[in-house]
PDB file of C-alpha atoms in Angstrom:
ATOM      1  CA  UNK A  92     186.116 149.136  38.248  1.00  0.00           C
ATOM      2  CA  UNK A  93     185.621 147.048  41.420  1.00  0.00           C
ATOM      3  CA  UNK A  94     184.719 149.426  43.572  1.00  0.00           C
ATOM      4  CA  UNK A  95     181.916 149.106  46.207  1.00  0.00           C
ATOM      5  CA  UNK A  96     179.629 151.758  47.828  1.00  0.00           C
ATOM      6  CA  UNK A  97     178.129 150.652  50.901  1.00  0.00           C
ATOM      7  CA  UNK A  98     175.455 151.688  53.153  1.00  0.00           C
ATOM      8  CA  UNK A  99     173.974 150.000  56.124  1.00  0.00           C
ATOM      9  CA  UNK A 100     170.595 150.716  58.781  1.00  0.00           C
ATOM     10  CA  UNK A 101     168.761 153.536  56.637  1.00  0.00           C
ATOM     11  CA  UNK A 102     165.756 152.329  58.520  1.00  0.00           C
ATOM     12  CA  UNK A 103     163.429 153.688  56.021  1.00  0.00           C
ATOM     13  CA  UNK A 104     160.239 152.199  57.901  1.00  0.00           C
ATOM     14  CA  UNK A 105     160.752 155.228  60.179  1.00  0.00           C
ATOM     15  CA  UNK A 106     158.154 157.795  58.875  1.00  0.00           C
ATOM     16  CA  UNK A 107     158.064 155.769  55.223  1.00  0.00           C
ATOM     17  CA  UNK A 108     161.443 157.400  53.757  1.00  0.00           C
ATOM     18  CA  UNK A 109     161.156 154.774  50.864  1.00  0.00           C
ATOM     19  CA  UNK A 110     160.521 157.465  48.613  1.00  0.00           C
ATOM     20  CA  UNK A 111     162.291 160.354  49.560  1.00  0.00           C
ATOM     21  CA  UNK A 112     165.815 158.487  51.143  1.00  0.00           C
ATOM     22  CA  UNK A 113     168.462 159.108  47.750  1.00  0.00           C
ATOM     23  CA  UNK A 114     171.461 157.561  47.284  1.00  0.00           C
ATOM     24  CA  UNK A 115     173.684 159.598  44.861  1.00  0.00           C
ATOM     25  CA  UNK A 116     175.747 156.916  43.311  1.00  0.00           C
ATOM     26  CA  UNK A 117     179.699 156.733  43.676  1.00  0.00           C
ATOM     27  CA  UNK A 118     180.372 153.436  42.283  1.00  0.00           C
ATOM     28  CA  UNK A 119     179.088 150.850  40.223  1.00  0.00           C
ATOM     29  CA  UNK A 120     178.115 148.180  43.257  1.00  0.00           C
ATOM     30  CA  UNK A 121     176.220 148.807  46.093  1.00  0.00           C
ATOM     31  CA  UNK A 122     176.041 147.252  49.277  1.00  0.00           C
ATOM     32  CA  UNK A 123     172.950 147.267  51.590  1.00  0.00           C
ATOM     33  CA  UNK A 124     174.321 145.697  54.723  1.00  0.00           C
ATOM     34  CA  UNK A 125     170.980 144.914  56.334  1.00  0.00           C
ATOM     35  CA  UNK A 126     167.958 146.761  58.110  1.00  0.00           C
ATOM     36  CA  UNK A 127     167.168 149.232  55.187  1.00  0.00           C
ATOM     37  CA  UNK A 128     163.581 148.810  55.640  1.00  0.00           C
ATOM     38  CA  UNK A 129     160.948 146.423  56.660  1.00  0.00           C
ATOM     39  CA  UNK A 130     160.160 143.659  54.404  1.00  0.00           C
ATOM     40  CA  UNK A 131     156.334 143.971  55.155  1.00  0.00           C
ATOM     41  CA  UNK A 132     156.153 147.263  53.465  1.00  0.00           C
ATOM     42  CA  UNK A 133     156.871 145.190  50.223  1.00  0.00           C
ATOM     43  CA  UNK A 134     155.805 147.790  47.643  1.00  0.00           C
ATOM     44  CA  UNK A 135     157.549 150.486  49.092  1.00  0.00           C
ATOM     45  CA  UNK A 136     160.722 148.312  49.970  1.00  0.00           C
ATOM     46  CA  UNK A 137     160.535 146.989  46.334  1.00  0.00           C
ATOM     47  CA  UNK A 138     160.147 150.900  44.642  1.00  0.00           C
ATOM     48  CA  UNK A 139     162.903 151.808  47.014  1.00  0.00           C
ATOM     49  CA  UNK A 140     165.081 148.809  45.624  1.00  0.00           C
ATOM     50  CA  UNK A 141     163.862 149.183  41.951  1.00  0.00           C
ATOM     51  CA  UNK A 142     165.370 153.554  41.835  1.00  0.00           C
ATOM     52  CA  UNK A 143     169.174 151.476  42.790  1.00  0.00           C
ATOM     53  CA  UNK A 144     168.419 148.931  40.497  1.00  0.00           C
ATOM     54  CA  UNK A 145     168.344 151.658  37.887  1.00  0.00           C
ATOM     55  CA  UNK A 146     171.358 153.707  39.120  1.00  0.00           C
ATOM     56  CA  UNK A 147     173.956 151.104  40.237  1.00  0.00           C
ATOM     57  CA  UNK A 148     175.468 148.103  37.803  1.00  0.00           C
ATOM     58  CA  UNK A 149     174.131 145.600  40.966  1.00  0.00           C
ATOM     59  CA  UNK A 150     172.922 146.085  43.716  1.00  0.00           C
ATOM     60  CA  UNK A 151     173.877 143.148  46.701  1.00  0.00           C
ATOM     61  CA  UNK A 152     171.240 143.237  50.051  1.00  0.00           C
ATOM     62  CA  UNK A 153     171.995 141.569  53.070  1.00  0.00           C
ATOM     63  CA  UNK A 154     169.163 140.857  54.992  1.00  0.00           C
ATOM     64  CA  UNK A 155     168.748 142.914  58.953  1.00  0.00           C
ATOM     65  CA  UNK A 156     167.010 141.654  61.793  1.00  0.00           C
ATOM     66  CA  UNK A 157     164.740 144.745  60.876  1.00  0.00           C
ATOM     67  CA  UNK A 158     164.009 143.374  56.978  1.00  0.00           C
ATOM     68  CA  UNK A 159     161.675 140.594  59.286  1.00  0.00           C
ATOM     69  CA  UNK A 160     159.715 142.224  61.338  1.00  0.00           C
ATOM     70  CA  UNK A 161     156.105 142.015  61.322  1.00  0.00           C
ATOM     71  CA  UNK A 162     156.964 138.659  59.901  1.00  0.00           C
ATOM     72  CA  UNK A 163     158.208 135.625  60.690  1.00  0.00           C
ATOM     73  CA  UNK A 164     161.926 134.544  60.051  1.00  0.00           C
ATOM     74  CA  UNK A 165     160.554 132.040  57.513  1.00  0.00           C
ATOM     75  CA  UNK A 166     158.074 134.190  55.098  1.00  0.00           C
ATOM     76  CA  UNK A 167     160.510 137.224  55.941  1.00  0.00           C
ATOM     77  CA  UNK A 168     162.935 134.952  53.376  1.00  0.00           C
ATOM     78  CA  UNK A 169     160.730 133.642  50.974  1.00  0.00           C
ATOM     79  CA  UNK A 170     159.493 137.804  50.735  1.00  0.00           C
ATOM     80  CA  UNK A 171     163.199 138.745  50.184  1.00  0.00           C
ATOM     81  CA  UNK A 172     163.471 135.719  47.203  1.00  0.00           C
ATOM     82  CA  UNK A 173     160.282 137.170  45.840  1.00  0.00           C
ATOM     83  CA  UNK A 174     161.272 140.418  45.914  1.00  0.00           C
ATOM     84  CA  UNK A 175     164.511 139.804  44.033  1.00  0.00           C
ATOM     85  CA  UNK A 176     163.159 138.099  41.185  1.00  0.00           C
ATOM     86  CA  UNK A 177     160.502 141.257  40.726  1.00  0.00           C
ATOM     87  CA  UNK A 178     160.759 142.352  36.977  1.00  0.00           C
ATOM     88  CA  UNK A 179     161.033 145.919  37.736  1.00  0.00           C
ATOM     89  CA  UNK A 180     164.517 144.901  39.210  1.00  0.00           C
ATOM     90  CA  UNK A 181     165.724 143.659  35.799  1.00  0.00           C
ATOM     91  CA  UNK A 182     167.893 140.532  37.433  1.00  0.00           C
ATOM     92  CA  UNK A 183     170.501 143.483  39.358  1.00  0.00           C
ATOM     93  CA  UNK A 184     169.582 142.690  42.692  1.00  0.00           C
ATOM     94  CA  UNK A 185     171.439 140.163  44.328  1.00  0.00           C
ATOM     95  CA  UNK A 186     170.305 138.984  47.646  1.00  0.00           C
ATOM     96  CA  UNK A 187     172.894 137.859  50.131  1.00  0.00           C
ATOM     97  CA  UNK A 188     171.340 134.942  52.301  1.00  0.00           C
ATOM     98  CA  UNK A 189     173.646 132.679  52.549  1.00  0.00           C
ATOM     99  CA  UNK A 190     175.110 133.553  49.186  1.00  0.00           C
ATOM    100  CA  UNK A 191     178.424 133.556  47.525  1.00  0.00           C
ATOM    101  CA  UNK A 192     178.797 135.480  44.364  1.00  0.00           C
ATOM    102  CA  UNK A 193     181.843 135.663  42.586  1.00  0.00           C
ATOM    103  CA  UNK A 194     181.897 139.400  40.634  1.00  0.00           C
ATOM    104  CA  UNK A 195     182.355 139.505  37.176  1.00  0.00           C
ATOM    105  CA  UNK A 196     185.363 140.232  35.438  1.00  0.00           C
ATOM    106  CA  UNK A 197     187.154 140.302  38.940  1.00  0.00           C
ATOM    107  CA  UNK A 198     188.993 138.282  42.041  1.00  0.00           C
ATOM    108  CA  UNK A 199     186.383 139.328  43.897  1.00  0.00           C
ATOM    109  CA  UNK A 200     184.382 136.229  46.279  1.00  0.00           C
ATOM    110  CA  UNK A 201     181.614 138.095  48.194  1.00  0.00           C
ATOM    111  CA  UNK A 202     179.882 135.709  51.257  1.00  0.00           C
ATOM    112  CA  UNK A 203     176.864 137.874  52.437  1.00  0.00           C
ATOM    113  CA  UNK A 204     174.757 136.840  55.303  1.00  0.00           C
ATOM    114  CA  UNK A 205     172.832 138.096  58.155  1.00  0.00           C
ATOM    115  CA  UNK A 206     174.817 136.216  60.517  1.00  0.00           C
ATOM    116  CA  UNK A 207     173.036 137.145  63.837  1.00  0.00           C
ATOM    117  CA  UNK A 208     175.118 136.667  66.607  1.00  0.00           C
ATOM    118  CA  UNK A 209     176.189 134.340  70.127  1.00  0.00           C
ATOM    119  CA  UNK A 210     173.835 135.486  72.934  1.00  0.00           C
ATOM    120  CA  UNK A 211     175.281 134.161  76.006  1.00  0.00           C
ATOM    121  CA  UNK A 212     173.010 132.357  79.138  1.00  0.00           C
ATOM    122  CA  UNK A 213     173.830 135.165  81.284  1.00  0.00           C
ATOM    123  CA  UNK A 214     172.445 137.668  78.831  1.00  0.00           C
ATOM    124  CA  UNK A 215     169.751 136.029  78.448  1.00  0.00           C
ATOM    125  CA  UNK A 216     167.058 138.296  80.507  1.00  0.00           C
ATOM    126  CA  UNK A 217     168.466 141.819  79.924  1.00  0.00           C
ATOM    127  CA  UNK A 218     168.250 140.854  75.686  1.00  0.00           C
ATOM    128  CA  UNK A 219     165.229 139.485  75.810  1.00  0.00           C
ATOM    129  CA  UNK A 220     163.595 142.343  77.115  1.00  0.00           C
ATOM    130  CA  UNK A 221     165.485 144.888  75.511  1.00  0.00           C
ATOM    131  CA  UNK A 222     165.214 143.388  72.268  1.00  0.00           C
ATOM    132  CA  UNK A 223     162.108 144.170  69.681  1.00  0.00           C
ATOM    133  CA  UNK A 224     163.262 141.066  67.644  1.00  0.00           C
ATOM    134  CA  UNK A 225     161.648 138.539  69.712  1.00  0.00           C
ATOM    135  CA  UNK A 226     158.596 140.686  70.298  1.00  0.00           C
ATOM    136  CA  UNK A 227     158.324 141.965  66.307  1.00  0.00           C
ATOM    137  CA  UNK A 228     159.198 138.701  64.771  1.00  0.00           C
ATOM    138  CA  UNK A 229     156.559 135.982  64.958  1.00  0.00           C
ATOM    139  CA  UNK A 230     157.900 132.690  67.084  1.00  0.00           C
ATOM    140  CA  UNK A 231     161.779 134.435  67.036  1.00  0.00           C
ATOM    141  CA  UNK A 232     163.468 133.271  70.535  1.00  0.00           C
ATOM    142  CA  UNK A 233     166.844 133.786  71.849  1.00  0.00           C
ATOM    143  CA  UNK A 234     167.186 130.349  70.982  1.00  0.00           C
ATOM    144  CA  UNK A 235     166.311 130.635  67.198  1.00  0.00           C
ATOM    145  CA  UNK A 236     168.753 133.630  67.396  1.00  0.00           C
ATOM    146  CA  UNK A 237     171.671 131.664  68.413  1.00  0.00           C
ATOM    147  CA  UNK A 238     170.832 128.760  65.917  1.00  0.00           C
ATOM    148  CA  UNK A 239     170.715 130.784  63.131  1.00  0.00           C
ATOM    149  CA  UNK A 240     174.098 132.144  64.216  1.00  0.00           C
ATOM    150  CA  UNK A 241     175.899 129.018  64.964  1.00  0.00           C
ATOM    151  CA  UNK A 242     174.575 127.704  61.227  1.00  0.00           C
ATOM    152  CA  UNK A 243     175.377 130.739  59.269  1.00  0.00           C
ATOM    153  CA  UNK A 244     179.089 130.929  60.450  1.00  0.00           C
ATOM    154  CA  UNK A 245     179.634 127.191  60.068  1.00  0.00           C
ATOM    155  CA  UNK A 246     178.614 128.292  56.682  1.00  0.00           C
ATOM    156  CA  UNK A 247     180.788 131.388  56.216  1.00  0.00           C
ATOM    157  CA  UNK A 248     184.159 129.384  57.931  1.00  0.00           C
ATOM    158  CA  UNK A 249     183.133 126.281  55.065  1.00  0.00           C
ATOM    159  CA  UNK A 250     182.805 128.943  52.023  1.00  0.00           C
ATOM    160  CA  UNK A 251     185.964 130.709  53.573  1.00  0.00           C
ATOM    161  CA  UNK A 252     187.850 127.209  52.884  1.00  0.00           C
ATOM    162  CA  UNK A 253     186.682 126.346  49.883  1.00  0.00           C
ATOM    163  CA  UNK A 254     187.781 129.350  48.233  1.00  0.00           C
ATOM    164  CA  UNK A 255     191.327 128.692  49.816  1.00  0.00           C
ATOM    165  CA  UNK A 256     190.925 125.417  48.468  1.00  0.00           C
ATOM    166  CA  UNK A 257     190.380 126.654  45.056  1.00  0.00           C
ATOM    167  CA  UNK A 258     193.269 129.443  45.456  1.00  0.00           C
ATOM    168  CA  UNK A 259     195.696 126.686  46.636  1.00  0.00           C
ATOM    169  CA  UNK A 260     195.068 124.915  43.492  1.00  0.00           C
ATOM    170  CA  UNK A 261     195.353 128.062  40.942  1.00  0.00           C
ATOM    171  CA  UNK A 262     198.866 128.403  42.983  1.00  0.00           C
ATOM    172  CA  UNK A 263     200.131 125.193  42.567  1.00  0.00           C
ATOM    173  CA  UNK A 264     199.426 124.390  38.814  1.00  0.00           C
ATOM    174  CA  UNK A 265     199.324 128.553  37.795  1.00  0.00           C
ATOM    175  CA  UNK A 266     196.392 128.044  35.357  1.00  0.00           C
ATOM    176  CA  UNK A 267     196.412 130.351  32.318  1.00  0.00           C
ATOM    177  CA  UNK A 268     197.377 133.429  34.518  1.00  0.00           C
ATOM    178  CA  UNK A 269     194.528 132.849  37.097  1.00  0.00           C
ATOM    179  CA  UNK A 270     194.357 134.878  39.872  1.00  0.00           C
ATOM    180  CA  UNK A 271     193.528 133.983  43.300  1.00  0.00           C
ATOM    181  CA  UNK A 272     190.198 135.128  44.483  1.00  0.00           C
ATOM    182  CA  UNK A 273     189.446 137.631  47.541  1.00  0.00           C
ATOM    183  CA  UNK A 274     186.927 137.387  49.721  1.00  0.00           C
ATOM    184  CA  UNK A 275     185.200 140.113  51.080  1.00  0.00           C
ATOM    185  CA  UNK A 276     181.793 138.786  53.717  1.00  0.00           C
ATOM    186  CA  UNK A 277     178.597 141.070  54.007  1.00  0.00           C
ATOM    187  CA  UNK A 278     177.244 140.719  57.529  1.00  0.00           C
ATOM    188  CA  UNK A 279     174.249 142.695  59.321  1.00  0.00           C
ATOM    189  CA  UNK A 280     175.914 141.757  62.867  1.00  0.00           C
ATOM    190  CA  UNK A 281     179.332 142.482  63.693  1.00  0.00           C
ATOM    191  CA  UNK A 282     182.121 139.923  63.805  1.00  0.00           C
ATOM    192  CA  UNK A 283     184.156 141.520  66.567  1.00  0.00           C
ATOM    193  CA  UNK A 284     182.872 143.518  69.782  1.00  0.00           C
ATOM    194  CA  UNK A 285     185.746 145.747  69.687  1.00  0.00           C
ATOM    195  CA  UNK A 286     185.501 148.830  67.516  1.00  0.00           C
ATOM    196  CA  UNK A 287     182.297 148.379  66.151  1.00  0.00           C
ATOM    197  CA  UNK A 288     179.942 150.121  68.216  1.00  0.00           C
ATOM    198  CA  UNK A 289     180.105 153.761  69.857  1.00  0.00           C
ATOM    199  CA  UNK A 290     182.637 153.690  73.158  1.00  0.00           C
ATOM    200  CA  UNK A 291     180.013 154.405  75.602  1.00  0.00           C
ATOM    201  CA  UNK A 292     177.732 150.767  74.607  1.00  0.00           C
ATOM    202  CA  UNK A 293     181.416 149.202  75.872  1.00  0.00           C
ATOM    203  CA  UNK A 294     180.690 146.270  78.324  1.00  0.00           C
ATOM    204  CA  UNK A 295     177.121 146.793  77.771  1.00  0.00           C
ATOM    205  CA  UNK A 296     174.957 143.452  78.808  1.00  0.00           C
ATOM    206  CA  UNK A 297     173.350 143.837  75.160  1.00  0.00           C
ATOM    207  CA  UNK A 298     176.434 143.946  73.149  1.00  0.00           C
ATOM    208  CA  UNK A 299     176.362 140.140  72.368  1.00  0.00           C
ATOM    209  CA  UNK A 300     172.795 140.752  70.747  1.00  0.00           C
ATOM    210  CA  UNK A 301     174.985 143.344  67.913  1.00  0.00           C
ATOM    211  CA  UNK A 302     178.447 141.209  67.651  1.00  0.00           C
ATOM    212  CA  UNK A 303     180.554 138.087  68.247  1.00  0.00           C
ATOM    213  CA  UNK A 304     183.994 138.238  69.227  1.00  0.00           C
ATOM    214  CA  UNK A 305     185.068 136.072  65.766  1.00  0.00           C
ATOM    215  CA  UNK A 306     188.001 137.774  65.130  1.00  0.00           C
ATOM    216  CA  UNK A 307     190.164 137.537  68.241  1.00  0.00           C
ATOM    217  CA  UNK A 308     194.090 136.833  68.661  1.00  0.00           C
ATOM    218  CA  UNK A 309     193.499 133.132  69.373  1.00  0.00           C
ATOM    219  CA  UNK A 310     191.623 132.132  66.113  1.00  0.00           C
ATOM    220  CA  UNK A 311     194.294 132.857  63.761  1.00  0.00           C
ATOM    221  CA  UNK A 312     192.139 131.008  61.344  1.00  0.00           C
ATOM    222  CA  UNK A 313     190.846 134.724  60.273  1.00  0.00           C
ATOM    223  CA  UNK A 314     193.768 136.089  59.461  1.00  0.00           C
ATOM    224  CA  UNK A 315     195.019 133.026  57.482  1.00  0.00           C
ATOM    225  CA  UNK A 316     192.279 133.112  55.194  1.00  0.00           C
ATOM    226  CA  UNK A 317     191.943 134.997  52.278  1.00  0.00           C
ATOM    227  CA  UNK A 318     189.385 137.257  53.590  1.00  0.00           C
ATOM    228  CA  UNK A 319     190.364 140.898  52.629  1.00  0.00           C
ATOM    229  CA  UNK A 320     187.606 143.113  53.917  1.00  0.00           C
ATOM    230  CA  UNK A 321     184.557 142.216  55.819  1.00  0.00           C
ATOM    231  CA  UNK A 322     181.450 144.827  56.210  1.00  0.00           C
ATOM    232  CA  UNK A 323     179.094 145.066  59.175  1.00  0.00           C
ATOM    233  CA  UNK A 324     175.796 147.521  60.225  1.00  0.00           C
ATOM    234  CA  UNK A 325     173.414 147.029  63.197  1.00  0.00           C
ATOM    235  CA  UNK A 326     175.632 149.119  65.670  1.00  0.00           C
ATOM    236  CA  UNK A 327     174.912 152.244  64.171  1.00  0.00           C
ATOM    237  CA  UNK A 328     178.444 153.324  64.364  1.00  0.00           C
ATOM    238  CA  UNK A 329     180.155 154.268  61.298  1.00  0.00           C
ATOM    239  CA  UNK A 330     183.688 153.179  61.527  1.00  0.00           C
ATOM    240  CA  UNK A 331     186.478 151.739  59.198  1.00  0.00           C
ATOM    241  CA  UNK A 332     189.727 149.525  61.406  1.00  0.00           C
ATOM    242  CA  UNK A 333     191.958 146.773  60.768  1.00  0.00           C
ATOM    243  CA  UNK A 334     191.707 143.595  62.863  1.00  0.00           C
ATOM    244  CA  UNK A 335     192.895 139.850  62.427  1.00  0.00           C
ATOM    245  CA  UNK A 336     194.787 140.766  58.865  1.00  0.00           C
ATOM    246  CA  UNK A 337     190.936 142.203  57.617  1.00  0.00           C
ATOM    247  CA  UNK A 338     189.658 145.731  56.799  1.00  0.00           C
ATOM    248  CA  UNK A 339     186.499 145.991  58.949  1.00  0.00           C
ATOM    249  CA  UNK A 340     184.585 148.597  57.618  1.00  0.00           C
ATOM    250  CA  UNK A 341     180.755 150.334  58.092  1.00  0.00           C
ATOM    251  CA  UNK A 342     178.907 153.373  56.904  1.00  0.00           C
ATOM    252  CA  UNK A 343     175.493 153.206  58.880  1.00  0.00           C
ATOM    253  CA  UNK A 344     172.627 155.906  59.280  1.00  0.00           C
ATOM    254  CA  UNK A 345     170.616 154.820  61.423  1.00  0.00           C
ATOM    255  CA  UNK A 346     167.344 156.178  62.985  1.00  0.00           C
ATOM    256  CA  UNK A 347     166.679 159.338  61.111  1.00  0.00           C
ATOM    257  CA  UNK A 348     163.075 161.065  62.280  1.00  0.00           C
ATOM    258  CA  UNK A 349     161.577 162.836  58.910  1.00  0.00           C
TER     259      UNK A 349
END
């Protein structure tokens, strides 16, 4: 079946829960939506990895702002690459940077990418000093931040219309009984403000450094798309809502002291 169990934020580089953190499998796929460890801790991130690996059909990994830290934004992703080509993985990891992987034996499109998020001038001062990013990853600025957004959702909104590109075409000539695909994106940041983090962070100053108002009443572009569901983490607020015509959805742990 085409089901999906998804976890977000186990921050396992608190107290090195690598080892002990289990994940009692209740599907075949699972979904780590970002920050599940730190990508410096290789062999422990990698042993953590390799006992999914074993238990779930594939495993898809998103990459958090936390995966980098320690690192810089460039080795951080040629670690991850590394990582998912280890042999002790057996091929079942599938890392989402950037990545579009269409499941097996189903309509399923999934777009996976950090994403990162729009950090406004007037934000500026109060994120960059509340922020461990730009202090934990080597040469990361609020400008780098904000690149890497604006790139990786011109990315998502071009993947977005080629698959309705490719589902316009299955509708108008009705090959063989093909079915049009869904898309469901894997994001570490958040791609609405509202709803995705706990009440009381509402109208924070730092709340553009965790989401991006994307899906809002004025871009119906969202909701014309064939985006079904679309799964977040880096709030640490677990919450499943509707919004633009898409299931948002997130099951984060957080900070857990051992």
């Amino acid at each position: 079946s085409q089901s999906f169990q998804v976890l977000s934020d186990l921050h396992l580089e608190v107290g090195q829960q690598y080892f002990s953190f289990s994940i009692p499998p209740s599907a075949p796929y699972l979904i780590l939506a970002g920050d599940i460890g730190c990508l410096v801790d290789y062999d422990s991130y990698l042993s953590f990895l390799a006992q999914q690996t074993a238990r779930f059909e594939t495993v898809f990994l998103v990459l958090g702002n936390h995966e980098f830290y320690e690192l810089s934004y460039l080795t951080g992703l040629a670690t991850a690459r590394k990582l998912a080509l280890e042999p002790v993985l057996r091929g079942k990891l599938v890392l989402l940077h950037q990545t579009r992987y269409d499941v097996p034996t189903s309509t399923i499109s999934i777009l996976g990418c950090t994403l990162w998020s729009r950090i406004p001038e007037s934000a500026r001062p109060r994120v960059q000093t509340a922020l461990n990013d730009f202090r934990k990853v080597e040469g990361w600025t609020i400008d780098s931040h904000n690149t890497a957004f604006e790139f990786e959702l011109g990315w998502l909104k071009a993947q977005v219309a080629d698959i309705q590109k490719e589902n316009e075409a299955i509708a108008k000539h009705h090959t063989g009984g093909q079915e049009q695909r869904k898309i469901l994106i894997v994001t570490h940041h958040a791609p609405t403000m509202e709803e995705t983090a706990h009440p009381h962070h509402a109208g924070s100053d730092l709340s553009s450094a965790f989401a991006t108002s994307l899906l809002t009443d004025e871009d119906r572009s969202w909701e014309q798309s064939d985006v079904k569901m679309w799964i977040f983490g880096h709030t640490h607020y677990t919450n499943t809502f509707k919004k633009s015509g898409i299931e948002v959805m997130s099951n984060q742990r957080g900070y857990v002291y051992p």
